[in-house]
Coordinates of C-alpha atoms in Angstrom, one line a residue:
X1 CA 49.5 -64.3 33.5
X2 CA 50.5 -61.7 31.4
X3 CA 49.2 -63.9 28.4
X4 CA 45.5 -63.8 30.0
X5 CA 45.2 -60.3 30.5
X6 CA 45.9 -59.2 27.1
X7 CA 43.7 -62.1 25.7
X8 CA 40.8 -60.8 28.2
X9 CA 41.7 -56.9 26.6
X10 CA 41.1 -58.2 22.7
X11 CA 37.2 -58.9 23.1
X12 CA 36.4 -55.8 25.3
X13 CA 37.8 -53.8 22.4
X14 CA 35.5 -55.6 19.9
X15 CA 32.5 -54.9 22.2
X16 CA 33.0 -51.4 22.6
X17 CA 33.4 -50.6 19.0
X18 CA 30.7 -52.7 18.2
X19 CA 28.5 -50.4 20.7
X20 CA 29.9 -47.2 18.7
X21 CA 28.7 -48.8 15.5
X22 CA 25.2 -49.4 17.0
X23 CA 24.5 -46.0 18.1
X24 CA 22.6 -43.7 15.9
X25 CA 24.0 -40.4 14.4
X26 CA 22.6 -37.6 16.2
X27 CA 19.9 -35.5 14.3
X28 CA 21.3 -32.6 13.0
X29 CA 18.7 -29.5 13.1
X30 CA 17.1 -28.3 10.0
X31 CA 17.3 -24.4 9.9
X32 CA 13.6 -22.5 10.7
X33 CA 12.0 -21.0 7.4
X34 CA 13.0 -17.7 7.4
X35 CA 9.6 -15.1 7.4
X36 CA 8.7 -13.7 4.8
X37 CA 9.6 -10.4 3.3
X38 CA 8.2 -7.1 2.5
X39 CA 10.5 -5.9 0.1
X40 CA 11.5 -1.9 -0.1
X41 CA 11.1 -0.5 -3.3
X42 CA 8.2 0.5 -5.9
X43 CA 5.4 -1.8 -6.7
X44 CA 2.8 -1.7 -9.0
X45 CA -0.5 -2.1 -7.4
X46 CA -4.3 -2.7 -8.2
X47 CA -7.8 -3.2 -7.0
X48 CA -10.1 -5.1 -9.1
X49 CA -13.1 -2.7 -9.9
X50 CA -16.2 -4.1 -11.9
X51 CA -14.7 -1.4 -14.6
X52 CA -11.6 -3.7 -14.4
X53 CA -8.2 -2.9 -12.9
X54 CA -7.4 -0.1 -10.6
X55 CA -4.0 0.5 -10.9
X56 CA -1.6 3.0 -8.5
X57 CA 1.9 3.3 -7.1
X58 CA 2.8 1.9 -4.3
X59 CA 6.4 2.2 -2.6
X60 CA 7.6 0.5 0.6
X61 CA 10.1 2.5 3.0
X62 CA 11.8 0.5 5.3
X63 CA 12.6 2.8 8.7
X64 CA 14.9 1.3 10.9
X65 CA 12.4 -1.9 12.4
X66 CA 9.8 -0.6 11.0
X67 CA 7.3 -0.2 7.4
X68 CA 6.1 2.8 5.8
X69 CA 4.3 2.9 2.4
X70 CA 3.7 5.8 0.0
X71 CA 0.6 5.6 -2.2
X72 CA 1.5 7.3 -5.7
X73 CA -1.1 9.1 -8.0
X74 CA 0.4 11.5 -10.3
X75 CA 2.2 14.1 -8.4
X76 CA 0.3 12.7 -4.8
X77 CA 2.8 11.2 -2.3
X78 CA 0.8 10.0 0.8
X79 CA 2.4 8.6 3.5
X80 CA 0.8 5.6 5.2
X81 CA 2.2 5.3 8.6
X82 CA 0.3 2.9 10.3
X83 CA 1.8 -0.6 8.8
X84 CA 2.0 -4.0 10.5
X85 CA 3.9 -7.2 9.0
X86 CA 3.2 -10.0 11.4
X87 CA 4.7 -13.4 9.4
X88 CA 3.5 -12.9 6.2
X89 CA 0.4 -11.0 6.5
X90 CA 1.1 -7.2 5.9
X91 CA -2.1 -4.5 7.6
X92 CA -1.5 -1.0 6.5
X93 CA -4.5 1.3 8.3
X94 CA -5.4 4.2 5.1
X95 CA -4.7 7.9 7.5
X96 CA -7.4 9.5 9.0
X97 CA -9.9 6.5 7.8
X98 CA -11.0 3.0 9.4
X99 CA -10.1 1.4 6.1
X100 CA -7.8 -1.3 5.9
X101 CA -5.4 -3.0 3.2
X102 CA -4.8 -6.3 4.0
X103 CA -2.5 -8.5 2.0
X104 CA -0.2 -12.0 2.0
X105 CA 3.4 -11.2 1.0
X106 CA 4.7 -13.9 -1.5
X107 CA 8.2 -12.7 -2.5
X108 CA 7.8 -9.5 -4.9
X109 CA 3.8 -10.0 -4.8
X110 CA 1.0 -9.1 -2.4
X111 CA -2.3 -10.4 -2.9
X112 CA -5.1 -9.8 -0.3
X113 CA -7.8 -6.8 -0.2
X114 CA -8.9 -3.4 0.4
X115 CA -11.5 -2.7 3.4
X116 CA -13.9 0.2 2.4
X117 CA -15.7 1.3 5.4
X118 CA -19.5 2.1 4.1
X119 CA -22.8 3.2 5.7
X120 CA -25.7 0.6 6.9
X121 CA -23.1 -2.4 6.9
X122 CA -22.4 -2.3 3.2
X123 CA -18.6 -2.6 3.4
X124 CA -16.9 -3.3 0.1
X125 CA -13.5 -5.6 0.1
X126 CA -12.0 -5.0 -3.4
X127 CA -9.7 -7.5 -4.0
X128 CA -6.1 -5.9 -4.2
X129 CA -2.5 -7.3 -5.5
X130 CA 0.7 -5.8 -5.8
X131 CA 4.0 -6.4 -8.3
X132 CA 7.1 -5.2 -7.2
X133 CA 9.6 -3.6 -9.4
X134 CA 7.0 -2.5 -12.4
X135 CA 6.7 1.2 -12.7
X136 CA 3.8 1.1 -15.4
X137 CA 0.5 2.2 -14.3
X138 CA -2.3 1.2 -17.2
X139 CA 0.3 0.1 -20.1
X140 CA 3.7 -1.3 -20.2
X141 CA 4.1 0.2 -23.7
X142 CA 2.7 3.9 -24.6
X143 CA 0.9 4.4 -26.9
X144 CA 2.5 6.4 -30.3
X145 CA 0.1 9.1 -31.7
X146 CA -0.4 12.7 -31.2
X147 CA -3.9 12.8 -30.1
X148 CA -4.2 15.3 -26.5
X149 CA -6.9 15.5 -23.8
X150 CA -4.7 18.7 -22.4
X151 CA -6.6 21.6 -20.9
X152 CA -10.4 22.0 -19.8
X153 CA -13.5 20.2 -20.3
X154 CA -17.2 20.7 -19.2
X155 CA -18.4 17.1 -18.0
X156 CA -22.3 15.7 -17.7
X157 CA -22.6 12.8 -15.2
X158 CA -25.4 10.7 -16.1
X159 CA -27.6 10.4 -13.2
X160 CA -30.4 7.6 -12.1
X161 CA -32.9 10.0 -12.2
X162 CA -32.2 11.0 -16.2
X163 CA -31.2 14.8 -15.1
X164 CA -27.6 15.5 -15.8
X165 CA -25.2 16.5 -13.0
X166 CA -22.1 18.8 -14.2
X167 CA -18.3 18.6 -13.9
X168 CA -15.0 20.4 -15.0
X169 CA -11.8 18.4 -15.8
X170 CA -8.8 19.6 -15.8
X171 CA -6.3 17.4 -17.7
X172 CA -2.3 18.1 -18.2
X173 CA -0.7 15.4 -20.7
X174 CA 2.9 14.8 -21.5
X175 CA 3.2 13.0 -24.4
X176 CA 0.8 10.1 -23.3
X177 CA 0.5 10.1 -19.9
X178 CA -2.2 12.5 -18.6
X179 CA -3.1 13.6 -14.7
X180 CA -5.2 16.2 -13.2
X181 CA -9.0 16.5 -11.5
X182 CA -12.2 16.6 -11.9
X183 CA -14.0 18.7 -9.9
X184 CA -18.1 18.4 -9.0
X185 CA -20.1 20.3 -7.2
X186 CA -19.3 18.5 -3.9
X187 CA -15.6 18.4 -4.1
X188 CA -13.2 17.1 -6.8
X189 CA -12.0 13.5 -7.8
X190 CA -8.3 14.4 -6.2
X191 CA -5.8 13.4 -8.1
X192 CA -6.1 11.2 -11.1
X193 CA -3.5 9.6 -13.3
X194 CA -3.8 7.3 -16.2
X195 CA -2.5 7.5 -20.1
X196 CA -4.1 8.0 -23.3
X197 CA -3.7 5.4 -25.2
X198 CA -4.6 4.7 -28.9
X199 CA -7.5 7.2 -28.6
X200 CA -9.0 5.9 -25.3
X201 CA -8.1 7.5 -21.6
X202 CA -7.7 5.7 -18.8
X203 CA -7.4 7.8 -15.5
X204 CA -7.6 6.1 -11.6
X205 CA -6.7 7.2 -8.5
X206 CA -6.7 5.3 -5.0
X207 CA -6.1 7.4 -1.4
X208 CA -7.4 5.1 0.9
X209 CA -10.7 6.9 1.0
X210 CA -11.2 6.8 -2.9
X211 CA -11.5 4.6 -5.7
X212 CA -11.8 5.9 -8.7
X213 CA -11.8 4.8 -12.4
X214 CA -12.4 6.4 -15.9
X215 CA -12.3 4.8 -19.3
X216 CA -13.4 7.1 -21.9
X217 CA -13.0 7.4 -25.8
X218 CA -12.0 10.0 -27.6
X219 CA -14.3 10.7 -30.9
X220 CA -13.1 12.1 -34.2
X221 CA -14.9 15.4 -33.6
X222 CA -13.3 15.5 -30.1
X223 CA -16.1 14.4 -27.5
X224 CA -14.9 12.1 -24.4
X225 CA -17.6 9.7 -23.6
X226 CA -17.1 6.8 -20.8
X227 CA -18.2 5.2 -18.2
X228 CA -16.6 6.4 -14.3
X229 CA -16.7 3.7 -12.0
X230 CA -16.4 4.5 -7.9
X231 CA -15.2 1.0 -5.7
X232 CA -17.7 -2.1 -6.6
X233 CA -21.3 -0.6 -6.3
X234 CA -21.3 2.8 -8.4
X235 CA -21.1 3.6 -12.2
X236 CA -21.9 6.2 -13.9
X237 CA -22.0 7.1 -17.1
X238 CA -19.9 10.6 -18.3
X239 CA -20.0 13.1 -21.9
X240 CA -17.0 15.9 -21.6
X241 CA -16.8 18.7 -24.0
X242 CA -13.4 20.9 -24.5
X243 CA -14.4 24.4 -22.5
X244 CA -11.9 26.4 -21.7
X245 CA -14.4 28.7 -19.7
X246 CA -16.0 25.2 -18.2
X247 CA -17.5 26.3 -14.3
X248 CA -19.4 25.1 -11.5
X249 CA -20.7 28.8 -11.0
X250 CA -24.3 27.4 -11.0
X251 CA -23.9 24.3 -9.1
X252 CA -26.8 23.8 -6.0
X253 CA -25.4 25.7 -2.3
X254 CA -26.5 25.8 0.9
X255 CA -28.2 28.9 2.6
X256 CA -30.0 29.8 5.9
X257 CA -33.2 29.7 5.6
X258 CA -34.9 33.4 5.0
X259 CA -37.0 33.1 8.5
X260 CA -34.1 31.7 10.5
X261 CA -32.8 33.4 13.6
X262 CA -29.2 33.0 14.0
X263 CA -27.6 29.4 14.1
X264 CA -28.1 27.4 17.3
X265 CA -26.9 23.6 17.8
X266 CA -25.7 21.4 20.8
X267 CA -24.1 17.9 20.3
X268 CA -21.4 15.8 22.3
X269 CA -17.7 16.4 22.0
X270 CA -15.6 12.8 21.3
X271 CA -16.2 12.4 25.3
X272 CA -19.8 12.8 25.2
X273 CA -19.9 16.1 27.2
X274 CA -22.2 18.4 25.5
X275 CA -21.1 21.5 23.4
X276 CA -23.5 24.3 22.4
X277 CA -22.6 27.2 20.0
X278 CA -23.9 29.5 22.3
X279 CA -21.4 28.2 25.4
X280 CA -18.8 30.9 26.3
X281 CA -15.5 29.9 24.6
X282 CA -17.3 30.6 21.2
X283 CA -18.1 34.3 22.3
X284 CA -17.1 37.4 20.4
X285 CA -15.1 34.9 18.2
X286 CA -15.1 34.2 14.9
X287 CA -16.3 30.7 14.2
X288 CA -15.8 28.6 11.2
X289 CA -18.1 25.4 11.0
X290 CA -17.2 22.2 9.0
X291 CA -19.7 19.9 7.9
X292 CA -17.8 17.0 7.8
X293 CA -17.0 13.4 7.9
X294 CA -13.8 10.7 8.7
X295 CA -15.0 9.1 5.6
X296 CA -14.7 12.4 2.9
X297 CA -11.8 12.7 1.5
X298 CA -12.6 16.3 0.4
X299 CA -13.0 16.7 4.1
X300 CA -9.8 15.3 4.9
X301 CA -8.2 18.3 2.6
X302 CA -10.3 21.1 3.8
X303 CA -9.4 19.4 7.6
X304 CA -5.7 19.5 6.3
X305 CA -6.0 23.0 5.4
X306 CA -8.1 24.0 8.3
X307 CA -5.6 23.0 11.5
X308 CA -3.1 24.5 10.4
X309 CA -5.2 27.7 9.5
X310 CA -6.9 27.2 13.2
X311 CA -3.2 27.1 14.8
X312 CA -1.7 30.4 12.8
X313 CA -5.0 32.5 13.8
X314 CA -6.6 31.6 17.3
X315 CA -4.9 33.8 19.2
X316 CA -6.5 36.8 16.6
X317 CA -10.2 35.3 17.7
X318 CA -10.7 32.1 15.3
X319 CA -12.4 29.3 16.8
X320 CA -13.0 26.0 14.0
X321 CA -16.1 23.8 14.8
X322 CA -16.2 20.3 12.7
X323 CA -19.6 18.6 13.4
X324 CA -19.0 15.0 12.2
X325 CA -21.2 12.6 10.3
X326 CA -19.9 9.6 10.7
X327 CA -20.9 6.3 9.0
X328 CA -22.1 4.8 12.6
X329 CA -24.9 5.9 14.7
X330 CA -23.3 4.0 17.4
X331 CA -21.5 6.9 19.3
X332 CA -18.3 5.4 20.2
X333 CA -17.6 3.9 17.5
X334 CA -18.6 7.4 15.8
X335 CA -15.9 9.1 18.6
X336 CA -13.1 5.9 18.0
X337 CA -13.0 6.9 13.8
X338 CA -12.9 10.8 15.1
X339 CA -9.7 10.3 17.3
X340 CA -8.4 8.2 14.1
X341 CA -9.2 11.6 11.7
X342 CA -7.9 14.1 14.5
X343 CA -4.4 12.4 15.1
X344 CA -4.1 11.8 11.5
X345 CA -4.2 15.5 10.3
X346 CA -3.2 17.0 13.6
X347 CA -6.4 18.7 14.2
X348 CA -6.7 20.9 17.3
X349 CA -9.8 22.2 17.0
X350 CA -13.8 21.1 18.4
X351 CA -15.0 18.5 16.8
X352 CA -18.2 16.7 17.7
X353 CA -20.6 13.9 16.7
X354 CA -23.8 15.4 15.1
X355 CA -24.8 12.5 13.0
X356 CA -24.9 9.6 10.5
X357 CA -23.5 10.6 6.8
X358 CA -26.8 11.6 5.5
X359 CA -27.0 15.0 4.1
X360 CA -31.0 14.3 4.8
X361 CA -29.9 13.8 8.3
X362 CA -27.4 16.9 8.5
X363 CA -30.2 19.7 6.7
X364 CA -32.3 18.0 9.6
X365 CA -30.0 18.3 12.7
X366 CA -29.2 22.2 11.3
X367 CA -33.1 23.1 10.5
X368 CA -31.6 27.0 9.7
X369 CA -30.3 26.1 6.7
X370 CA -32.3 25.3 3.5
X371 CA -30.3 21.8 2.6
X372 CA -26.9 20.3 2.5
X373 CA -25.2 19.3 -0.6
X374 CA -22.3 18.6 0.1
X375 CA -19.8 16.4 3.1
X376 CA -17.9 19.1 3.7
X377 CA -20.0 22.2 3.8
X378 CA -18.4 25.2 5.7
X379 CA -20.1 28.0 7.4
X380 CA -18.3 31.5 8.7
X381 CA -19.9 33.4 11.3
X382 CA -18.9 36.7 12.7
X383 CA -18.4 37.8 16.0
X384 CA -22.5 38.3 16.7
X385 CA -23.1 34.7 15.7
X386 CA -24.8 36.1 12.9
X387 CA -24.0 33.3 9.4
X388 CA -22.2 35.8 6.7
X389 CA -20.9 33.0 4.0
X390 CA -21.5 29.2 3.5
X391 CA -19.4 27.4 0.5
X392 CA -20.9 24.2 -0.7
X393 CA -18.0 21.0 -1.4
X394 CA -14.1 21.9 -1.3
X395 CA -11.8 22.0 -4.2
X396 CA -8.5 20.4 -2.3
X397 CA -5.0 20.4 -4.1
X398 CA -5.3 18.2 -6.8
X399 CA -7.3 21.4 -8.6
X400 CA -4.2 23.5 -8.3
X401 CA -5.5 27.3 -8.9
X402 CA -8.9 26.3 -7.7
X403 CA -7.8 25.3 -4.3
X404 CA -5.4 28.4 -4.4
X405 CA -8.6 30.8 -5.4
X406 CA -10.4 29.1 -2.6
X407 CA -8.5 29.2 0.1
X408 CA -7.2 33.0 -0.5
X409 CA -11.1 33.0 -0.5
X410 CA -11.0 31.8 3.0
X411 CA -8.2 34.1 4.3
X412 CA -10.0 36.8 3.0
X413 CA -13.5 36.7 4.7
X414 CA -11.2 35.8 7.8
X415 CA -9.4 39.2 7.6
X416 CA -12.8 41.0 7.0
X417 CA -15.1 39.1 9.8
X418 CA -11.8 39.7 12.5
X419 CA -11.5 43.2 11.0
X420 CA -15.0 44.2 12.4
X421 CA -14.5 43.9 16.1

């Protein structure tokens, strides 16, 4: 008996590891791709202009869970707040503007494209890519020679028309690297940055509301001549002569008109209630009024001057008026890129939707005054509502003295118009 049962144990033995050999290993789970990521540190970016490459600086921030870039152009340093990474797509909204940078991250590149926000539909996308870890902005190699741009110049814009439209540049070099401005008679070109390089100048800046690029040559009797190309529809051609006493002093301005009565208007505020000069909270005040638009980026710097100026005198009797001209005659979406340009610069005072950004439209929406020139255009009127100066364009901080001279300019009708009670 004891013989059978251990005979009956042998083949249960051979079944059983028979089954274990039959069964299939268990599938062992491959790890998930890991995302995609934006890596911190300085990149070298560009859009693609029909001049050829824009280039710029461009450094990532990483914030506890969050992205923030900087946008580099000579000594500029803007912060771009509003990033998204979403797998590998990056969004980075441009402050105070609609536009949008859009890009693919692909280990130490980003290739996508840049979302200008233009009038009538014409939106531009410029194509845009990024390299990290190169610090070069036009050349990886300078250029030897002791050739210099250095100091001012009186610029002639070639315009469609024939008729010449002026400039003044102001250019700083160290040894071949050159930055500075050009200012216009509608603002200045903020702040450009480029080389000189074997006797040709390559300048560029990009602020999200900009797109700027110069290529010039410098002559043997010391004339720059180029071309100045501005995103992917407008070139122009340039001549710039060395002048140290190079002005605008002549350049077109707005006036009242010599029959006008004193300055009257009503539009909607960002809520569509309407707001007229003439309503109470305006009375026996001072009141600045901007001409402006989301989409100006020398009205972003006069706006970035102005709220803080707005919060420091208010309680003396300042009130700030911005009437907006927005790309859009669709009023929300004119009140939606408002809010963006409020937030953005911390603005505190009335703004309001008065039009599209036409200056055509703006001379006709304010039939006192005798034209605009100019997005912005800024009008100070004393206590009796009575207009006592207009200035024409705004030189912002890139023109170093020039924005100094203007805004003690500023201060100083203040003073007087809150002086006379």
């Amino acid at each position: 008996m004891r013989h059978a049962l251990r005979s009956c144990c042998v083949p249960l033995a051979i079944v059983l590891a028979l089954a274990a050999c039959s069964r299939q290993p268990a599938e062992i789970p491959m790890p998930e791709a890991e995302a995609p990521v934006l890596l911190p540190g300085h990149y070298r970016a560009t859009l693609q202009l029909p001049g050829g490459e824009l280039p710029f600086g461009l450094e990532v921030v990483r914030l506890g869970d969050r992205d923030l870039l900087y946008i580099e152009n000579g000594s500029e340093r803007l912060a771009v707040e509003d990033v998204q990474v979403e797998g590998n797509t990056l969004t980075a909204r441009m402050p105070g503007y609609e536009n949008r940078l859009t890009a693919t991250i692909d280990g130490e590149s980003l290739a996508g494209e840049f979302l200008l926000v233009k009038r009538d539909g014409k939106d531009q996308r410029i194509p845009f890519s990024a390299r990290h870890g190169v610090s070069y902005r036009f050349f990886e190699q300078p250029s030897p020679g002791d050739a210099s741009v250095a100091g001012r110049w009186s610029v002639t814009f070639a315009e469609p028309d024939g008729q010449g439209s002026p400039g003044v540049a102001e250019l700083q070099q160290d040894g071949g690297i050159v930055t500075g401005t050009i200012l216009t008679p509608i603002g200045d070109h903020r702040y450009l940055a480029g080389e000189l390089h074997d006797g040709e100048l390559f300048l560029s800046t990009f602020d999200g509301g900009n797109a700027y690029l110069y290529h010039a040559r410098l002559d043997p009797s010391g004339v720059l001549g180029g071309t100045f190309w501005s995103g992917l529809a407008w070139r122009q051609g340039f001549v710039a002569h060395r002048n140290e006493a190079a002005s605008l002093a002549d350049a077109p301005a707005t006036a009242m008109r010599g029959d006008a009565p004193k300055l009257e208007f009503t539009f909607p505020d960002l809520d569509g209630q309407p707001v007229s000069l003439a309503d109470p909270r305006f009375a026996d005040k001072v009141v600045v009024i901007a001409l402006a638009g989301s989409w100006c980026p020398n009205c972003h710097d006069e706006a970035a001057f102005l709220a803080p100026w707005y919060q420091r005198n208010r309680a003396r009797g300042l009130e700030v008026i911005s009437l907006m001209f927005e790309h859009f005659g669709d009023f929300e979406r004119a009140a939606a890129a408002t809010r963006l340009f409020r937030e953005d610069l911390g603005i505190d005072y009335t703004t309001l939707i008065a039009g599209v950004s036409n200056k055509d439209d703006a001379a006709k929406k304010l039939p006192q005054l005798d034209a605009v020139y100019a997005f912005p255009t800024t009008l100070f009127l004393d206590r009796a509502g009575r207009v006592r100066y207009i200035h024409t364009g705004f030189a912002g901080p890139a023109t170093g003295e020039h924005y100094r001279e203007l805004t003690q300019k500023f201060d100083s009708m203040l003073e007087q118009l809150l002086a006379e009670g």
